[in-house]
JSON list of C-alpha atoms in Angstrom, two decimals:
[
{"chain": "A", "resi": 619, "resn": "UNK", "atom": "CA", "xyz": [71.27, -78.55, 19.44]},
{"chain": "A", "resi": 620, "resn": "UNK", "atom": "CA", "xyz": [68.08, -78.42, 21.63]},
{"chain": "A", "resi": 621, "resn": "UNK", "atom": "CA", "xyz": [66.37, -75.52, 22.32]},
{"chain": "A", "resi": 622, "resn": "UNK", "atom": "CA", "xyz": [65.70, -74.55, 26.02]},
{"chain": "A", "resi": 623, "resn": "UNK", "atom": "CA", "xyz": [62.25, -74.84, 27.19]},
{"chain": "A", "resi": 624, "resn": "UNK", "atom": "CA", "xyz": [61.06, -70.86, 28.56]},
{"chain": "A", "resi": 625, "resn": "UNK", "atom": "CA", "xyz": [60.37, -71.12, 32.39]},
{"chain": "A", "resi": 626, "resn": "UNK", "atom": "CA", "xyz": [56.98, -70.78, 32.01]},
{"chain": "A", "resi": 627, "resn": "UNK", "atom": "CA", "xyz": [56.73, -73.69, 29.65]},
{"chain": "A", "resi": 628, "resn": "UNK", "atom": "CA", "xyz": [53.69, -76.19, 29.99]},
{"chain": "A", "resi": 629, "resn": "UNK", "atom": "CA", "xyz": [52.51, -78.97, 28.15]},
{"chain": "A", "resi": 630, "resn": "UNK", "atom": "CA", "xyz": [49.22, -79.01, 26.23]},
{"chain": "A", "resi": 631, "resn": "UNK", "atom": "CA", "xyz": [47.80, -81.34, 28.82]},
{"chain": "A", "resi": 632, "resn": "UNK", "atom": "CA", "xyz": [48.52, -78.88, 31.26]},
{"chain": "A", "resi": 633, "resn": "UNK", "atom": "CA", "xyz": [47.39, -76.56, 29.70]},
{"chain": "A", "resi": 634, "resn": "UNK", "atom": "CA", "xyz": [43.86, -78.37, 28.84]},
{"chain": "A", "resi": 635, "resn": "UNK", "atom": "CA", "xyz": [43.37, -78.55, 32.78]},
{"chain": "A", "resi": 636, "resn": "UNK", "atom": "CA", "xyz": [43.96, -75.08, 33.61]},
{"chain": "A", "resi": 637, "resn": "UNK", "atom": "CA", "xyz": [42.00, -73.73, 31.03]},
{"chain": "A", "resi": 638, "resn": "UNK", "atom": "CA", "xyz": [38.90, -75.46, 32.35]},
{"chain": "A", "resi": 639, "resn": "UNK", "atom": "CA", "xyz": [39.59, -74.22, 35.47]},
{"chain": "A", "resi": 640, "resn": "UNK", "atom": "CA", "xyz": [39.92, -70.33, 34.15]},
{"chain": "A", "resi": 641, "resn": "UNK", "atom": "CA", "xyz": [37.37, -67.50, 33.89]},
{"chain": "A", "resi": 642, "resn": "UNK", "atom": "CA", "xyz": [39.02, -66.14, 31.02]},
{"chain": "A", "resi": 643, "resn": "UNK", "atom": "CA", "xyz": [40.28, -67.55, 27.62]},
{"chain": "A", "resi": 644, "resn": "UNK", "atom": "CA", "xyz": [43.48, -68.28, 26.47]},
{"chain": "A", "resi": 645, "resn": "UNK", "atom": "CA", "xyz": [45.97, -69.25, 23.69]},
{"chain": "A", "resi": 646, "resn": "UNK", "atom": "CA", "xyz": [48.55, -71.84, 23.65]},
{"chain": "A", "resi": 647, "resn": "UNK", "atom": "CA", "xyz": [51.56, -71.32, 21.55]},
{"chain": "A", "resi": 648, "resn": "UNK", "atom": "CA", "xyz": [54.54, -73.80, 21.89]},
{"chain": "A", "resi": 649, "resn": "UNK", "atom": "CA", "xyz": [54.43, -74.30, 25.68]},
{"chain": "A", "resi": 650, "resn": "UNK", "atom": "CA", "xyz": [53.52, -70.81, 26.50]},
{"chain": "A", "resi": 651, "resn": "UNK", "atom": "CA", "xyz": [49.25, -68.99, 27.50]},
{"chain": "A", "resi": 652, "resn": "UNK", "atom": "CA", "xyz": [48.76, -66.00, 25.94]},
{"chain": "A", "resi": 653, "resn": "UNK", "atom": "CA", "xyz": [44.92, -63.79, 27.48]},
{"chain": "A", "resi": 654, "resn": "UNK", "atom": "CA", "xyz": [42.77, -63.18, 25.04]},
{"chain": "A", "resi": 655, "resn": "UNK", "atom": "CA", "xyz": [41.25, -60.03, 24.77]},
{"chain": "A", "resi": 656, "resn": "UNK", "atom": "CA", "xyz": [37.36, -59.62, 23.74]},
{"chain": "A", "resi": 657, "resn": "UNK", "atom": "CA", "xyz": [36.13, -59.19, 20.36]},
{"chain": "A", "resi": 658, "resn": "UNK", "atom": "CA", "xyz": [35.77, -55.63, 18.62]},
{"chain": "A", "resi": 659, "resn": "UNK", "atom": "CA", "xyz": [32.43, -55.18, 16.81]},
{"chain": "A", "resi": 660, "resn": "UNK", "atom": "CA", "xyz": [33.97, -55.23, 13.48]},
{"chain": "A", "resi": 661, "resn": "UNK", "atom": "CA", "xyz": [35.52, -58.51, 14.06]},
{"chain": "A", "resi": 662, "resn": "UNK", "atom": "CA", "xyz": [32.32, -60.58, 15.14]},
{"chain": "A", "resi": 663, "resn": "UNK", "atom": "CA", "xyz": [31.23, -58.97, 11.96]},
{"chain": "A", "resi": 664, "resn": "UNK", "atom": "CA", "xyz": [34.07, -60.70, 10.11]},
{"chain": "A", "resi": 665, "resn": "UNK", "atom": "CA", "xyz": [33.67, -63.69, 11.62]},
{"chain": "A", "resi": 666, "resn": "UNK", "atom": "CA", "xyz": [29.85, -63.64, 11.16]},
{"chain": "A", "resi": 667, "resn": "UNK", "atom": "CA", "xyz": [29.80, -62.91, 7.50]},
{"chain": "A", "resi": 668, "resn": "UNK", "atom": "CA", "xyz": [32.30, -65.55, 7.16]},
{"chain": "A", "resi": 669, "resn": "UNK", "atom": "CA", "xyz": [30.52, -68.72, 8.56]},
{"chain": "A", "resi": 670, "resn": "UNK", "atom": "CA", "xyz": [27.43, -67.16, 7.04]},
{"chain": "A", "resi": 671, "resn": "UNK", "atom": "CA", "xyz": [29.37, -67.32, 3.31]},
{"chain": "A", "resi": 672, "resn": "UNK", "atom": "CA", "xyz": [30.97, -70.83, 4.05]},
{"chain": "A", "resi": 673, "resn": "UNK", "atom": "CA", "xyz": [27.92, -72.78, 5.69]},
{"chain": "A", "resi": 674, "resn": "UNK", "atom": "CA", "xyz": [25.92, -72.80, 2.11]},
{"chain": "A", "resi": 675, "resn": "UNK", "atom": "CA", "xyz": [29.49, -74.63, 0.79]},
{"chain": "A", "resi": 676, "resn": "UNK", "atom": "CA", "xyz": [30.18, -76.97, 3.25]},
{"chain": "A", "resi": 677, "resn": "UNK", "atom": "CA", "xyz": [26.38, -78.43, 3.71]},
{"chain": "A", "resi": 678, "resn": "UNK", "atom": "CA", "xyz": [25.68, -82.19, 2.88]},
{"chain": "A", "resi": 679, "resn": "UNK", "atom": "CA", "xyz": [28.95, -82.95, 2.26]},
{"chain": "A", "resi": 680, "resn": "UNK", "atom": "CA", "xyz": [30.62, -83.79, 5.83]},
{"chain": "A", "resi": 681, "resn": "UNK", "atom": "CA", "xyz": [32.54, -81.12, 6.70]},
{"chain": "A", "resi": 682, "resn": "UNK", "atom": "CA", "xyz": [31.55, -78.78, 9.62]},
{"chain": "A", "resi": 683, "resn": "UNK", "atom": "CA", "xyz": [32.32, -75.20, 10.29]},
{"chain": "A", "resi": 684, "resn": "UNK", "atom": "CA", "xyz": [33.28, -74.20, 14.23]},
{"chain": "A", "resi": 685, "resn": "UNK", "atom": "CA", "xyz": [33.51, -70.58, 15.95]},
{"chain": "A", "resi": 686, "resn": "UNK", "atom": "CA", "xyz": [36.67, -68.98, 17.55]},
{"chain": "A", "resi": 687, "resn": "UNK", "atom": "CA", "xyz": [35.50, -70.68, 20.84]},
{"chain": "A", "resi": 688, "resn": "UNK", "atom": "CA", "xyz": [36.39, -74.34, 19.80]},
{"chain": "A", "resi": 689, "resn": "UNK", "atom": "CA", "xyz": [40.03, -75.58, 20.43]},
{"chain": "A", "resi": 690, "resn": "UNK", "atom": "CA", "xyz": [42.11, -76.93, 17.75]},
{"chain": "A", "resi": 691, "resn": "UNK", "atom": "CA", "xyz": [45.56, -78.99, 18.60]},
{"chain": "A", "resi": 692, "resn": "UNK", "atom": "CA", "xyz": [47.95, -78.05, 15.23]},
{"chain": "A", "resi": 693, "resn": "UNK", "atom": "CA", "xyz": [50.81, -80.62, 14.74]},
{"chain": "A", "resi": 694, "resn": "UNK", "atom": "CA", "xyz": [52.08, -78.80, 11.88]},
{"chain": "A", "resi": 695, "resn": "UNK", "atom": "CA", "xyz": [51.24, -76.31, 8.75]},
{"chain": "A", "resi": 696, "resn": "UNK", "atom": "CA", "xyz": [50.38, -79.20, 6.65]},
{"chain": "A", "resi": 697, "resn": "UNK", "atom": "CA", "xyz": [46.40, -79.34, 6.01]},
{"chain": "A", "resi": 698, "resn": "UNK", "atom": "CA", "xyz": [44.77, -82.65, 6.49]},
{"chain": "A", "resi": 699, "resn": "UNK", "atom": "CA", "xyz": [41.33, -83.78, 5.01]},
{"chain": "A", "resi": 700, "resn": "UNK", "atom": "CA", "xyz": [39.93, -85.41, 7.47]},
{"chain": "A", "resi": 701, "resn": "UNK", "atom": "CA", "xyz": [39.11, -84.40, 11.24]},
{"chain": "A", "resi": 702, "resn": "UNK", "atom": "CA", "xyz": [39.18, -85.83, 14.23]},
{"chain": "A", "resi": 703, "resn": "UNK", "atom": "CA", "xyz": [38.53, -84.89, 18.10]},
{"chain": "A", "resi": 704, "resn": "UNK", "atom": "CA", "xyz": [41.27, -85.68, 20.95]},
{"chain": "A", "resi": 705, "resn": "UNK", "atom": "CA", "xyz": [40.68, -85.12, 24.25]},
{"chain": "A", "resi": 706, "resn": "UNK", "atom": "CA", "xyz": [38.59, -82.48, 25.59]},
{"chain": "A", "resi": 707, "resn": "UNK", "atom": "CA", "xyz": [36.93, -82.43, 22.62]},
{"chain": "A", "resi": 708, "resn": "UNK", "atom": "CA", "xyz": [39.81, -80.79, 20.78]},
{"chain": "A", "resi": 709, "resn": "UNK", "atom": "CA", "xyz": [39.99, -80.83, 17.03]},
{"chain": "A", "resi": 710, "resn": "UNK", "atom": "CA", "xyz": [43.32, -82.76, 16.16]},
{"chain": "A", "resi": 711, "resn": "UNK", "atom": "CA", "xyz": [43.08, -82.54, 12.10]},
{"chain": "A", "resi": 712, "resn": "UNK", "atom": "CA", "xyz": [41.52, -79.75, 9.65]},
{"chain": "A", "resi": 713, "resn": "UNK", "atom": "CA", "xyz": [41.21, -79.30, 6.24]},
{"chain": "A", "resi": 714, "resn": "UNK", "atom": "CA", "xyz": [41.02, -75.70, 6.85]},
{"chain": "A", "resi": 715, "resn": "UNK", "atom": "CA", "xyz": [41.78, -73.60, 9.43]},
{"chain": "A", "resi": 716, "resn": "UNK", "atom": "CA", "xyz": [40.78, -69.53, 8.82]},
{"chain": "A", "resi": 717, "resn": "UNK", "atom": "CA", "xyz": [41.95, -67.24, 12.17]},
{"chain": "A", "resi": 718, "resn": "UNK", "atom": "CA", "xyz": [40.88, -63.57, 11.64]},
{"chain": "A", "resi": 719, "resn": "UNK", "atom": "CA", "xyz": [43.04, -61.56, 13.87]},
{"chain": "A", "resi": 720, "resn": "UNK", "atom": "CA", "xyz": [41.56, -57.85, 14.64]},
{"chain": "A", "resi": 721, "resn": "UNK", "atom": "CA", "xyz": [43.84, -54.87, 15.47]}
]
């Protein structure tokens, strides 16, 4: 049985093109944009103190860290070791992937 696609369905290349075309931000999830709303003050905090705490571990040995601005293309929940960019400079592979979501 297939699924049906929701009428607002687009693909991620689509997607890819409109977003660099937008003034605001916004998340792709299976087909469908989602708006982002701005960060609270506690969150950048989060965030912040995060990349601070991770940068000292992930020096000198290859791996980079990237903000909440950079795209990431997900295939699946399976982590990867290695990473790669696609198109538009999106990150296809991660060996970890950390999404703080504020309330």
């Amino acid at each position: 049985m297939v699924a049906n696609q929701s009428p607002n369905y687009i693909s991620p290349e689509e997607y890819l093109k409109l977003e660099e075309l937008s003034q605001i931000k916004h998340e792709y999830i299976q087909g469908e944009t989602y708006a982002m709303a701005g960060a609270t003050e506690s969150h950048v905090t989060i965030c912040v103190n995060l990349v601070k705490t991770l940068t000292d571990h992930v020096r000198g040995n290859g791996c980079k860290l990237y903000t909440g601005d950079m795209k990431a293309r997900i295939e699946s929940r399976n982590i990867c070791n290695c990473s790669t960019r696609g198109k538009n400079g999106a990150i296809n592979r991660e060996s970890l992937l950390n999404r703080l979501i504020s309330s």
